[in-house]
Structure formats: structure tokens, C-alpha cells
C-alpha positions as YAML, in Angstrom:
chain: A
units: angstrom
residues:
- id: 1
  name: MET
  ca: [0.00, 0.00, 0.00]
- id: 2
  name: LYS
  ca: [1.43, 3.32, -1.05]
- id: 3
  name: SER
  ca: [1.69, 5.97, 1.59]
- id: 4
  name: LYS
  ca: [0.38, 9.41, 0.79]
- id: 5
  name: THR
  ca: [2.34, 12.56, 1.40]
- id: 6
  name: ILE
  ca: [0.20, 15.22, 2.97]
- id: 7
  name: LYS
  ca: [1.32, 18.81, 2.36]
- id: 8
  name: ILE
  ca: [0.49, 21.24, 5.07]
- id: 9
  name: ASN
  ca: [0.68, 24.93, 4.19]
- id: 10
  name: ILE
  ca: [1.84, 26.79, 7.25]
- id: 11
  name: MET
  ca: [1.03, 30.47, 7.01]
- id: 12
  name: LYS
  ca: [4.11, 32.46, 7.86]
- id: 13
  name: GLU
  ca: [3.72, 35.45, 10.15]
- id: 14
  name: LYS
  ca: [3.89, 38.78, 8.39]
- id: 15
  name: MET
  ca: [5.35, 42.13, 9.39]
- id: 16
  name: LYS
  ca: [5.58, 45.63, 8.01]
- id: 17
  name: ALA
  ca: [8.86, 46.67, 6.45]
- id: 18
  name: ILE
  ca: [10.27, 49.27, 4.11]
- id: 19
  name: ILE
  ca: [11.49, 47.72, 0.86]
- id: 20
  name: ALA
  ca: [13.96, 49.36, -1.52]
- id: 21
  name: THR
  ca: [12.50, 48.35, -4.89]
- id: 22
  name: GLY
  ca: [15.68, 49.44, -6.68]
- id: 23
  name: TYR
  ca: [18.27, 52.21, -6.68]
- id: 24
  name: GLY
  ca: [17.03, 55.76, -7.08]
- id: 25
  name: ALA
  ca: [15.14, 58.63, -5.45]
- id: 26
  name: PRO
  ca: [13.40, 58.24, -2.06]
- id: 27
  name: ASP
  ca: [10.22, 57.02, -3.76]
- id: 28
  name: VAL
  ca: [11.89, 53.64, -4.39]
- id: 29
  name: LEU
  ca: [11.25, 53.00, -0.67]
- id: 30
  name: LYS
  ca: [7.86, 51.30, -0.26]
- id: 31
  name: MET
  ca: [6.01, 49.94, 2.77]
- id: 32
  name: GLN
  ca: [5.18, 46.27, 2.27]
- id: 33
  name: GLN
  ca: [4.03, 43.19, 4.16]
- id: 34
  name: VAL
  ca: [6.84, 40.63, 4.25]
- id: 35
  name: ASP
  ca: [7.59, 37.40, 6.11]
- id: 36
  name: LYS
  ca: [8.59, 37.93, 9.71]
- id: 37
  name: PRO
  ca: [12.14, 36.59, 10.17]
- id: 38
  name: GLN
  ca: [12.80, 33.65, 12.47]
- id: 39
  name: PRO
  ca: [15.99, 33.43, 14.53]
- id: 40
  name: LYS
  ca: [18.54, 30.75, 13.73]
- id: 41
  name: GLU
  ca: [20.20, 28.94, 16.62]
- id: 42
  name: ASN
  ca: [22.72, 31.78, 17.26]
- id: 43
  name: ASP
  ca: [20.40, 34.68, 16.39]
- id: 44
  name: VAL
  ca: [18.45, 37.24, 18.37]
- id: 45
  name: LEU
  ca: [15.04, 38.33, 17.06]
- id: 46
  name: VAL
  ca: [14.51, 42.02, 17.88]
- id: 47
  name: LYS
  ca: [11.18, 43.82, 17.97]
- id: 48
  name: VAL
  ca: [12.16, 47.27, 16.72]
- id: 49
  name: HIS
  ca: [11.01, 50.36, 18.60]
- id: 50
  name: ALA
  ca: [13.24, 52.84, 16.75]
- id: 51
  name: SER
  ca: [15.68, 52.65, 13.86]
- id: 52
  name: SER
  ca: [17.92, 55.03, 11.98]
- id: 53
  name: ALA
  ca: [17.71, 56.99, 8.74]
- id: 54
  name: THR
  ca: [21.06, 58.48, 7.77]
- id: 55
  name: THR
  ca: [22.99, 60.26, 5.06]
- id: 56
  name: ALA
  ca: [24.83, 56.99, 4.43]
- id: 57
  name: ASP
  ca: [21.47, 55.23, 3.95]
- id: 58
  name: GLY
  ca: [20.64, 57.81, 1.30]
- id: 59
  name: MET
  ca: [23.90, 57.19, -0.54]
- id: 60
  name: MET
  ca: [23.24, 53.44, -0.49]
- id: 61
  name: ARG
  ca: [19.69, 54.02, -1.75]
- id: 62
  name: THR
  ca: [21.02, 55.88, -4.79]
- id: 63
  name: GLY
  ca: [23.73, 53.31, -5.44]
- id: 64
  name: LYS
  ca: [26.32, 56.05, -5.77]
- id: 65
  name: PRO
  ca: [29.26, 56.09, -6.01]
- id: 66
  name: TYR
  ca: [28.77, 53.16, -8.38]
- id: 67
  name: PHE
  ca: [31.75, 51.13, -7.16]
- id: 68
  name: GLY
  ca: [29.95, 50.86, -3.82]
- id: 69
  name: ARG
  ca: [27.50, 48.51, -5.55]
- id: 70
  name: LEU
  ca: [30.17, 45.84, -5.44]
- id: 71
  name: MET
  ca: [29.22, 45.52, -1.76]
- id: 72
  name: THR
  ca: [25.56, 46.53, -1.79]
- id: 73
  name: GLY
  ca: [24.34, 44.91, -5.05]
- id: 74
  name: ILE
  ca: [24.96, 45.62, -8.73]
- id: 75
  name: THR
  ca: [21.46, 46.32, -10.10]
- id: 76
  name: LYS
  ca: [19.48, 46.61, -6.86]
- id: 77
  name: PRO
  ca: [20.22, 46.39, -3.13]
- id: 78
  name: LYS
  ca: [21.17, 42.89, -1.92]
- id: 79
  name: HIS
  ca: [19.33, 43.62, 1.30]
- id: 80
  name: ALA
  ca: [15.96, 45.07, 0.35]
- id: 81
  name: ILE
  ca: [15.13, 46.44, 3.81]
- id: 82
  name: PRO
  ca: [17.23, 49.55, 4.61]
- id: 83
  name: GLY
  ca: [18.36, 50.84, 8.00]
- id: 84
  name: THR
  ca: [21.29, 49.81, 10.19]
- id: 85
  name: GLY
  ca: [20.91, 51.46, 13.61]
- id: 86
  name: PHE
  ca: [18.29, 50.04, 15.96]
- id: 87
  name: ALA
  ca: [16.86, 50.00, 19.46]
- id: 88
  name: GLY
  ca: [14.17, 47.65, 20.69]
- id: 89
  name: VAL
  ca: [13.27, 44.61, 22.74]
- id: 90
  name: VAL
  ca: [14.35, 41.00, 22.32]
- id: 91
  name: GLU
  ca: [11.32, 39.08, 21.05]
- id: 92
  name: ASN
  ca: [12.90, 35.64, 20.84]
- id: 93
  name: VAL
  ca: [16.31, 33.94, 20.69]
- id: 94
  name: GLY
  ca: [17.84, 30.90, 19.02]
- id: 95
  name: LYS
  ca: [18.45, 27.78, 21.10]
- id: 96
  name: LYS
  ca: [22.20, 28.44, 21.44]
- id: 97
  name: VAL
  ca: [21.89, 32.09, 22.52]
- id: 98
  name: ALA
  ca: [23.06, 32.63, 26.11]
- id: 99
  name: THR
  ca: [23.67, 36.39, 26.37]
- id: 100
  name: PHE
  ca: [20.16, 37.70, 25.69]
- id: 101
  name: LYS
  ca: [16.63, 36.68, 26.62]
- id: 102
  name: PRO
  ca: [13.13, 37.80, 25.60]
- id: 103
  name: GLY
  ca: [12.24, 41.17, 27.12]
- id: 104
  name: ASP
  ca: [15.79, 42.58, 27.16]
- id: 105
  name: ARG
  ca: [16.12, 46.17, 25.93]
- id: 106
  name: VAL
  ca: [18.88, 46.25, 23.30]
- id: 107
  name: PHE
  ca: [20.48, 48.56, 20.75]
- id: 108
  name: GLY
  ca: [23.21, 48.42, 18.17]
- id: 109
  name: GLU
  ca: [24.05, 48.30, 14.48]
- id: 110
  name: THR
  ca: [23.65, 45.75, 11.67]
- id: 111
  name: THR
  ca: [26.34, 47.28, 9.39]
- id: 112
  name: LEU
  ca: [26.08, 45.65, 5.94]
- id: 113
  name: GLY
  ca: [23.19, 43.48, 7.10]
- id: 114
  name: PHE
  ca: [20.81, 46.49, 7.03]
- id: 115
  name: SER
  ca: [17.15, 45.38, 7.70]
- id: 116
  name: THR
  ca: [16.22, 47.63, 10.67]
- id: 117
  name: ASN
  ca: [13.53, 49.76, 8.98]
- id: 118
  name: ALA
  ca: [11.04, 47.06, 9.83]
- id: 119
  name: GLU
  ca: [8.97, 45.77, 12.74]
- id: 120
  name: PHE
  ca: [11.38, 42.87, 13.38]
- id: 121
  name: PHE
  ca: [14.85, 41.71, 12.30]
- id: 122
  name: THR
  ca: [17.43, 39.16, 13.39]
- id: 123
  name: ILE
  ca: [21.04, 39.73, 14.39]
- id: 124
  name: PRO
  ca: [23.73, 37.25, 15.51]
- id: 125
  name: GLU
  ca: [24.28, 37.10, 19.25]
- id: 126
  name: ASN
  ca: [27.92, 38.08, 18.69]
- id: 127
  name: GLY
  ca: [26.96, 40.96, 16.37]
- id: 128
  name: VAL
  ca: [26.97, 44.66, 17.26]
- id: 129
  name: ILE
  ca: [24.25, 44.44, 19.92]
- id: 130
  name: LEU
  ca: [24.34, 45.52, 23.56]
- id: 131
  name: PRO
  ca: [21.95, 45.87, 26.50]
- id: 132
  name: MET
  ca: [20.59, 49.42, 26.48]
- id: 133
  name: PRO
  ca: [21.14, 51.62, 29.56]
- id: 134
  name: ASP
  ca: [17.97, 52.14, 31.61]
- id: 135
  name: ASN
  ca: [18.03, 55.91, 31.17]
- id: 136
  name: MET
  ca: [18.57, 55.80, 27.39]
- id: 137
  name: SER
  ca: [15.48, 56.19, 25.18]
- id: 138
  name: TYR
  ca: [14.83, 54.00, 22.15]
- id: 139
  name: ALA
  ca: [15.16, 57.05, 19.87]
- id: 140
  name: GLU
  ca: [18.58, 57.83, 21.34]
- id: 141
  name: GLY
  ca: [19.76, 54.23, 21.14]
- id: 142
  name: ALA
  ca: [18.89, 53.91, 17.46]
- id: 143
  name: THR
  ca: [21.37, 56.66, 16.55]
- id: 144
  name: TYR
  ca: [24.53, 55.29, 18.17]
- id: 145
  name: GLY
  ca: [25.66, 53.14, 15.26]
- id: 146
  name: ASP
  ca: [25.85, 56.16, 12.93]
- id: 147
  name: GLY
  ca: [27.28, 59.44, 14.21]
- id: 148
  name: HIS
  ca: [28.51, 58.25, 17.58]
- id: 149
  name: VAL
  ca: [30.45, 55.15, 16.50]
- id: 150
  name: THR
  ca: [31.74, 56.74, 13.28]
- id: 151
  name: SER
  ca: [33.05, 59.83, 15.04]
- id: 152
  name: LEU
  ca: [34.69, 57.83, 17.82]
- id: 153
  name: ASN
  ca: [36.40, 55.70, 15.19]
- id: 154
  name: PHE
  ca: [37.67, 58.70, 13.22]
- id: 155
  name: LEU
  ca: [38.79, 60.77, 16.19]
- id: 156
  name: LYS
  ca: [40.31, 58.04, 18.35]
- id: 157
  name: GLU
  ca: [41.38, 55.26, 15.98]
- id: 158
  name: ILE
  ca: [42.18, 57.10, 12.74]
- id: 159
  name: ALA
  ca: [43.20, 60.60, 13.87]
- id: 160
  name: ASN
  ca: [44.51, 59.39, 17.25]
- id: 161
  name: ILE
  ca: [43.73, 62.74, 18.85]
- id: 162
  name: LYS
  ca: [45.57, 63.68, 22.03]
- id: 163
  name: PRO
  ca: [44.72, 66.01, 24.95]
- id: 164
  name: GLY
  ca: [45.54, 69.62, 24.14]
- id: 165
  name: GLN
  ca: [45.40, 69.20, 20.37]
- id: 166
  name: LYS
  ca: [43.29, 71.51, 18.24]
- id: 167
  name: VAL
  ca: [40.51, 69.79, 16.31]
- id: 168
  name: LEU
  ca: [38.26, 71.40, 13.69]
- id: 169
  name: ILE
  ca: [34.96, 69.67, 12.91]
- id: 170
  name: ASN
  ca: [33.26, 70.63, 9.66]
- id: 171
  name: GLY
  ca: [29.54, 69.85, 9.72]
- id: 172
  name: ALA
  ca: [29.46, 70.20, 13.50]
- id: 173
  name: SER
  ca: [25.64, 70.32, 13.68]
- id: 174
  name: GLY
  ca: [25.00, 67.02, 11.86]
- id: 175
  name: SER
  ca: [24.70, 63.52, 13.30]
- id: 176
  name: LEU
  ca: [28.45, 62.86, 13.07]
- id: 177
  name: GLY
  ca: [29.35, 66.42, 14.01]
- id: 178
  name: THR
  ca: [27.24, 66.72, 17.16]
- id: 179
  name: ALA
  ca: [28.74, 63.46, 18.42]
- id: 180
  name: ALA
  ca: [32.26, 64.49, 17.37]
- id: 181
  name: VAL
  ca: [32.18, 67.80, 19.23]
- id: 182
  name: GLN
  ca: [31.30, 66.01, 22.48]
- id: 183
  name: ILE
  ca: [33.74, 63.12, 21.99]
- id: 184
  name: ALA
  ca: [36.60, 65.49, 21.12]
- id: 185
  name: LYS
  ca: [35.87, 67.55, 24.26]
- id: 186
  name: TYR
  ca: [35.67, 64.37, 26.33]
- id: 187
  name: MET
  ca: [39.16, 63.55, 25.02]
- id: 188
  name: ASP
  ca: [40.33, 66.97, 26.28]
- id: 189
  name: THR
  ca: [41.04, 68.69, 22.97]
- id: 190
  name: LYS
  ca: [40.35, 72.26, 21.88]
- id: 191
  name: VAL
  ca: [37.38, 72.08, 19.53]
- id: 192
  name: THR
  ca: [36.33, 74.41, 16.72]
- id: 193
  name: GLY
  ca: [33.01, 73.61, 15.08]
- id: 194
  name: VAL
  ca: [31.90, 74.76, 11.63]
- id: 195
  name: CYS
  ca: [28.17, 75.18, 10.96]
- id: 196
  name: SER
  ca: [25.53, 77.60, 9.68]
- id: 197
  name: THR
  ca: [24.26, 80.65, 11.57]
- id: 198
  name: ARG
  ca: [21.15, 78.93, 12.91]
- id: 199
  name: ASN
  ca: [23.18, 76.14, 14.52]
- id: 200
  name: VAL
  ca: [25.90, 78.19, 16.21]
- id: 201
  name: GLY
  ca: [24.10, 78.08, 19.57]
- id: 202
  name: LEU
  ca: [23.61, 74.31, 19.36]
- id: 203
  name: VAL
  ca: [27.28, 73.62, 18.62]
- id: 204
  name: LYS
  ca: [28.39, 75.91, 21.47]
- id: 205
  name: SER
  ca: [26.00, 74.14, 23.84]
- id: 206
  name: LEU
  ca: [27.68, 70.83, 23.02]
- id: 207
  name: GLY
  ca: [31.00, 72.16, 24.26]
- id: 208
  name: ALA
  ca: [32.79, 73.65, 21.25]
- id: 209
  name: ASP
  ca: [35.44, 76.19, 22.29]
- id: 210
  name: HIS
  ca: [35.01, 78.15, 19.07]
- id: 211
  name: VAL
  ca: [32.43, 78.14, 16.28]
- id: 212
  name: ILE
  ca: [32.92, 79.30, 12.69]
- id: 213
  name: ASP
  ca: [29.79, 80.32, 10.79]
- id: 214
  name: TYR
  ca: [30.48, 79.11, 7.25]
- id: 215
  name: THR
  ca: [27.98, 81.60, 5.81]
- id: 216
  name: LYS
  ca: [30.27, 84.39, 7.00]
- id: 217
  name: LYS
  ca: [33.75, 82.89, 6.87]
- id: 218
  name: ASP
  ca: [35.56, 80.16, 4.93]
- id: 219
  name: PHE
  ca: [37.17, 77.95, 7.58]
- id: 220
  name: THR
  ca: [40.00, 76.99, 5.20]
- id: 221
  name: LYS
  ca: [41.14, 80.63, 5.14]
- id: 222
  name: VAL
  ca: [41.31, 81.40, 8.85]
- id: 223
  name: ASP
  ca: [44.55, 82.51, 10.53]
- id: 224
  name: GLU
  ca: [44.73, 79.39, 12.67]
- id: 225
  name: THR
  ca: [46.16, 75.90, 12.37]
- id: 226
  name: TYR
  ca: [44.70, 72.60, 13.54]
- id: 227
  name: ASP
  ca: [46.14, 69.20, 14.32]
- id: 228
  name: VAL
  ca: [43.07, 67.49, 12.90]
- id: 229
  name: VAL
  ca: [40.39, 68.59, 10.43]
- id: 230
  name: TYR
  ca: [37.48, 66.15, 10.62]
- id: 231
  name: ASP
  ca: [35.27, 66.87, 7.62]
- id: 232
  name: THR
  ca: [32.12, 64.94, 8.55]
- id: 233
  name: ILE
  ca: [30.22, 66.02, 5.43]
- id: 234
  name: GLY
  ca: [32.99, 65.88, 2.82]
- id: 235
  name: LYS
  ca: [32.34, 69.44, 1.64]
- id: 236
  name: SER
  ca: [36.00, 70.42, 1.71]
- id: 237
  name: THR
  ca: [39.16, 68.64, 0.52]
- id: 238
  name: PHE
  ca: [42.65, 67.96, 1.78]
- id: 239
  name: SER
  ca: [44.00, 70.46, -0.78]
- id: 240
  name: LYS
  ca: [41.76, 73.25, 0.50]
- id: 241
  name: SER
  ca: [42.37, 72.40, 4.15]
- id: 242
  name: LYS
  ca: [46.12, 71.89, 3.86]
- id: 243
  name: ASN
  ca: [46.96, 75.49, 4.75]
- id: 244
  name: ILE
  ca: [45.20, 75.28, 8.12]
- id: 245
  name: LEU
  ca: [46.80, 71.97, 9.12]
- id: 246
  name: SER
  ca: [49.69, 72.00, 11.57]
- id: 247
  name: GLU
  ca: [53.09, 70.73, 10.43]
- id: 248
  name: SER
  ca: [52.03, 67.09, 10.79]
- id: 249
  name: GLY
  ca: [48.29, 67.71, 10.67]
- id: 250
  name: LEU
  ca: [45.66, 65.29, 9.44]
- id: 251
  name: TYR
  ca: [42.58, 65.74, 7.23]
- id: 252
  name: VAL
  ca: [40.04, 62.92, 7.72]
- id: 253
  name: SER
  ca: [36.61, 62.37, 6.21]
- id: 254
  name: PRO
  ca: [34.09, 59.49, 6.17]
- id: 255
  name: VAL
  ca: [32.71, 60.67, 2.80]
- id: 256
  name: LEU
  ca: [34.27, 58.55, 0.08]
- id: 257
  name: LYS
  ca: [35.43, 60.47, -2.98]
- id: 258
  name: PHE
  ca: [37.88, 59.43, -5.67]
- id: 259
  name: SER
  ca: [39.83, 62.65, -5.06]
- id: 260
  name: LEU
  ca: [40.20, 61.77, -1.37]
- id: 261
  name: LEU
  ca: [41.55, 58.33, -2.24]
- id: 262
  name: LEU
  ca: [44.14, 59.94, -4.53]
- id: 263
  name: GLN
  ca: [45.10, 62.43, -1.81]
- id: 264
  name: MET
  ca: [45.37, 59.59, 0.68]
- id: 265
  name: MET
  ca: [47.74, 57.64, -1.57]
- id: 266
  name: ARG
  ca: [49.85, 60.70, -2.37]
- id: 267
  name: THR
  ca: [50.24, 61.85, 1.22]
- id: 268
  name: SER
  ca: [51.06, 58.34, 2.42]
- id: 269
  name: ILE
  ca: [54.16, 58.45, 0.22]
- id: 270
  name: SER
  ca: [55.35, 61.99, 0.83]
- id: 271
  name: GLY
  ca: [54.67, 64.94, 3.09]
- id: 272
  name: LYS
  ca: [54.02, 65.24, 6.82]
- id: 273
  name: LYS
  ca: [50.45, 66.43, 6.38]
- id: 274
  name: LYS
  ca: [48.14, 63.51, 5.64]
- id: 275
  name: ALA
  ca: [44.69, 62.75, 4.23]
- id: 276
  name: LYS
  ca: [42.82, 59.66, 5.45]
- id: 277
  name: PHE
  ca: [39.56, 57.87, 4.74]
- id: 278
  name: ALA
  ca: [38.11, 54.73, 6.32]
- id: 279
  name: ALA
  ca: [34.77, 52.90, 6.17]
- id: 280
  name: THR
  ca: [33.75, 52.45, 9.80]
- id: 281
  name: GLY
  ca: [31.06, 49.94, 8.85]
- id: 282
  name: LEU
  ca: [33.70, 47.58, 7.46]
- id: 283
  name: ARG
  ca: [35.41, 47.15, 10.83]
- id: 284
  name: SER
  ca: [34.81, 43.86, 12.59]
- id: 285
  name: ASP
  ca: [31.73, 43.39, 14.76]
- id: 286
  name: GLY
  ca: [34.02, 42.98, 17.77]
- id: 287
  name: GLU
  ca: [35.75, 46.30, 17.13]
- id: 288
  name: LEU
  ca: [32.44, 48.11, 16.62]
- id: 289
  name: GLN
  ca: [30.98, 46.56, 19.75]
- id: 290
  name: ASN
  ca: [34.00, 47.72, 21.78]
- id: 291
  name: MET
  ca: [33.42, 51.25, 20.50]
- id: 292
  name: LEU
  ca: [29.77, 51.02, 21.48]
- id: 293
  name: VAL
  ca: [30.79, 49.91, 24.99]
- id: 294
  name: GLU
  ca: [33.11, 52.93, 25.26]
- id: 295
  name: LEU
  ca: [30.35, 55.27, 24.10]
- id: 296
  name: VAL
  ca: [27.99, 53.86, 26.73]
- id: 297
  name: GLU
  ca: [30.54, 54.75, 29.41]
- id: 298
  name: ILE
  ca: [30.76, 58.32, 28.10]
- id: 299
  name: PHE
  ca: [26.94, 58.46, 28.07]
- id: 300
  name: LYS
  ca: [26.75, 57.21, 31.67]
- id: 301
  name: GLN
  ca: [29.10, 60.03, 32.70]
- id: 302
  name: GLY
  ca: [26.66, 62.54, 31.21]
- id: 303
  name: ARG
  ca: [29.18, 63.59, 28.57]
- id: 304
  name: LEU
  ca: [27.33, 62.42, 25.44]
- id: 305
  name: LYS
  ca: [23.91, 63.74, 24.46]
- id: 306
  name: THR
  ca: [22.06, 62.72, 21.31]
- id: 307
  name: VAL
  ca: [20.62, 65.53, 19.19]
- id: 308
  name: ILE
  ca: [17.44, 64.43, 17.41]
- id: 309
  name: ASP
  ca: [16.07, 66.70, 14.70]
- id: 310
  name: ARG
  ca: [13.01, 64.80, 13.48]
- id: 311
  name: GLN
  ca: [11.18, 61.54, 14.07]
- id: 312
  name: TYR
  ca: [9.13, 59.78, 11.38]
- id: 313
  name: PRO
  ca: [6.80, 56.77, 11.54]
- id: 314
  name: LEU
  ca: [7.90, 53.67, 9.64]
- id: 315
  name: GLU
  ca: [5.59, 54.32, 6.69]
- id: 316
  name: LYS
  ca: [7.29, 57.68, 6.07]
- id: 317
  name: VAL
  ca: [10.90, 56.54, 5.66]
- id: 318
  name: ALA
  ca: [10.87, 57.99, 2.12]
- id: 319
  name: GLU
  ca: [9.97, 61.41, 3.59]
- id: 320
  name: ALA
  ca: [12.83, 61.05, 6.07]
- id: 321
  name: HIS
  ca: [15.26, 60.38, 3.22]
- id: 322
  name: THR
  ca: [13.93, 63.41, 1.32]
- id: 323
  name: TYR
  ca: [14.48, 65.62, 4.37]
- id: 324
  name: ILE
  ca: [17.99, 64.30, 4.94]
- id: 325
  name: ALA
  ca: [18.86, 64.92, 1.28]
- id: 326
  name: SER
  ca: [17.75, 68.56, 1.63]
- id: 327
  name: GLY
  ca: [20.93, 69.24, 3.61]
- id: 328
  name: HIS
  ca: [19.15, 71.07, 6.44]
- id: 329
  name: LYS
  ca: [19.25, 68.27, 9.03]
- id: 330
  name: LYS
  ca: [20.78, 68.93, 12.42]
- id: 331
  name: GLY
  ca: [21.69, 65.98, 14.57]
- id: 332
  name: ASN
  ca: [19.83, 62.76, 13.85]
- id: 333
  name: VAL
  ca: [16.68, 61.58, 12.10]
- id: 334
  name: VAL
  ca: [14.94, 58.63, 13.74]
- id: 335
  name: ILE
  ca: [12.30, 56.19, 12.49]
- id: 336
  name: ILE
  ca: [9.79, 55.31, 15.19]
- id: 337
  name: VAL
  ca: [8.56, 51.78, 14.60]
- id: 338
  name: GLU
  ca: [6.90, 50.99, 17.91]
- id: 339
  name: PRO
  ca: [5.59, 53.76, 20.21]
...
């Protein structure tokens, strides 16, 4: 007697998520119902309360510069759901997970895994994920993987700033800049911030010793020299900034440009003044997690505040990207997934 195979269709749980339908303008980002992810044996399933929307997300959405598509996908994003920073609550864990349990408040960064502009996502237990301090809000926690971690990496690891040095931060009112001003002050340097007129008060309140209003003065033409110029927005160049660098000064920027790569190669061969670029998101999960731990300690000391400009609901991620692209953002933009 032949046995019969009975097929049982198990309906998978669904969730809301933003899907990048291709590369292009913000309108490629659509809200859709997709399968809710399930954690593998070493994974943590996170119920998202807040996630990030960043300038870097916008660059990845456009697929420019084109050589970046070698990592993100040639014709369309490999990972359809955007967003990297997150804060939320552990919903479930894989059977081999020992560090986290359901109900834990957590935050962190998925780097090239993206996927946080959704109601749920999974992340490896040994990924960039930490317990969230009790007095940190979900909106604050979602921002740490962008401006906070990037600026700590550039100032401490790449520029290796030292107490007493003079540091100029271009774009001091943005997500990277507002974090950088505070981190540089925490590391006991003399900080000059560059921003527009309307943000001068904000940058001063974060601890900057001096502020240059770029609508009134070109910071590359001031009668002052700096040990480090941290160009968070990539609006200047090493060539333009060279005259205000000290004898062995350093120009660093997280904004990848072909010209910066050329300057980096040239200055590595000759000259005391250097140009440097690095992709913070390409550092190992262990390195990024250590940076996050260090930032938590600075936060607990009351030395690191998160500036949040606007908050958008999940269905309006495209609007958030449009606002960020306008160039008028100060601090961070956060996506609120769960009130």
C-alpha cells in the first residue's frame, strides 16, 4: 500500500517593512508586508522600537558612487530592507543564545546586514548588539551606530587625537558632528566647530570652544592651524584644508570620494600632512561593539547627548530620506517603529 504525502501549508507570520525596490530617489522605498524573520540557533530576534535613517542610507539608496554597488548589489540592493541602527526589545532567541533573553532592551548596528527599517529583524548574538542603559530612550539608542560610532572611530582610531590638540569639525551640527564635538571635548582637545548661523548656539552648547559660521567665513582661510580637520560632510578637501593643518596635521573624512583616495595615496608616500579615509562599517563586529561599549561609558558620565532633529513613523521613511537629502538636518533623524 502506497503511503500518501500530505502537504500542510503553514502560514508564515507577516510584518511591516520598508522595501527598496531598486536604486534611485526616495520614492523607491515602499512599505510592504513581508515574512517575519525567524531566529537561527545563534540569532536574536529584535522587535524594533526605533531605527535610523542616515545620510549613508541615502547614498546606499542611490547606489552612488557606483563602485559601492560591489558591496551593496549591482542592479538593486542585496538587502531590500534599509536601516542599520536600531533599538528595541528581544522578542525571541535561538536555542544556542546565552547572552540575551526575551524582554531585554537592546540597541546596536547591523552594518552591511541592514534590515532595521522594519517591525522585526534578526542579528547574531555576537553581532553589534548591547543591552541598552535604563536611562537611554529607544530614539537615542537607534542613533549610536551612525554618528557616535563613526566619530569615535575617526577621532580616536584614525586621527589618534591627544589632549591639548586643536581639532576642527566641519559639519558640526550634523549627526556625526554633534557626536564628534562632544567626543573630542571628552578627550580633552580644543574644539572648533563649523556650521551655519542657525546652529551656532547648538554647537556651542555641546561644548565647542570656538564656532565658525560658514555663511560668514571660509574655515579653510582662517589665521589658525589645527592638528586634525574632521570633515564629517565631505564638503572640503585635503588640498583646500592643507593650509590650516599643523606641520604634521591630518585631514580625515568618512565621505568617500575618488579625489580623497588619490590624496590619501599621495600623502602616504610623501609629506608630513596627511589625508585619510576609512569605512567604519567595514570594521569587525568585535571592534564596533568595543566602540559602542566605550560610548555607553561616556553616556553614563553625562558627557554624550544625542541631538534628534526629526522623528518619522515607519511608513514615512521615504519622507525622512527626502528631508535628509535637503541638507538642512541637524543631529539625527529617527524612524519610530513601535511607540
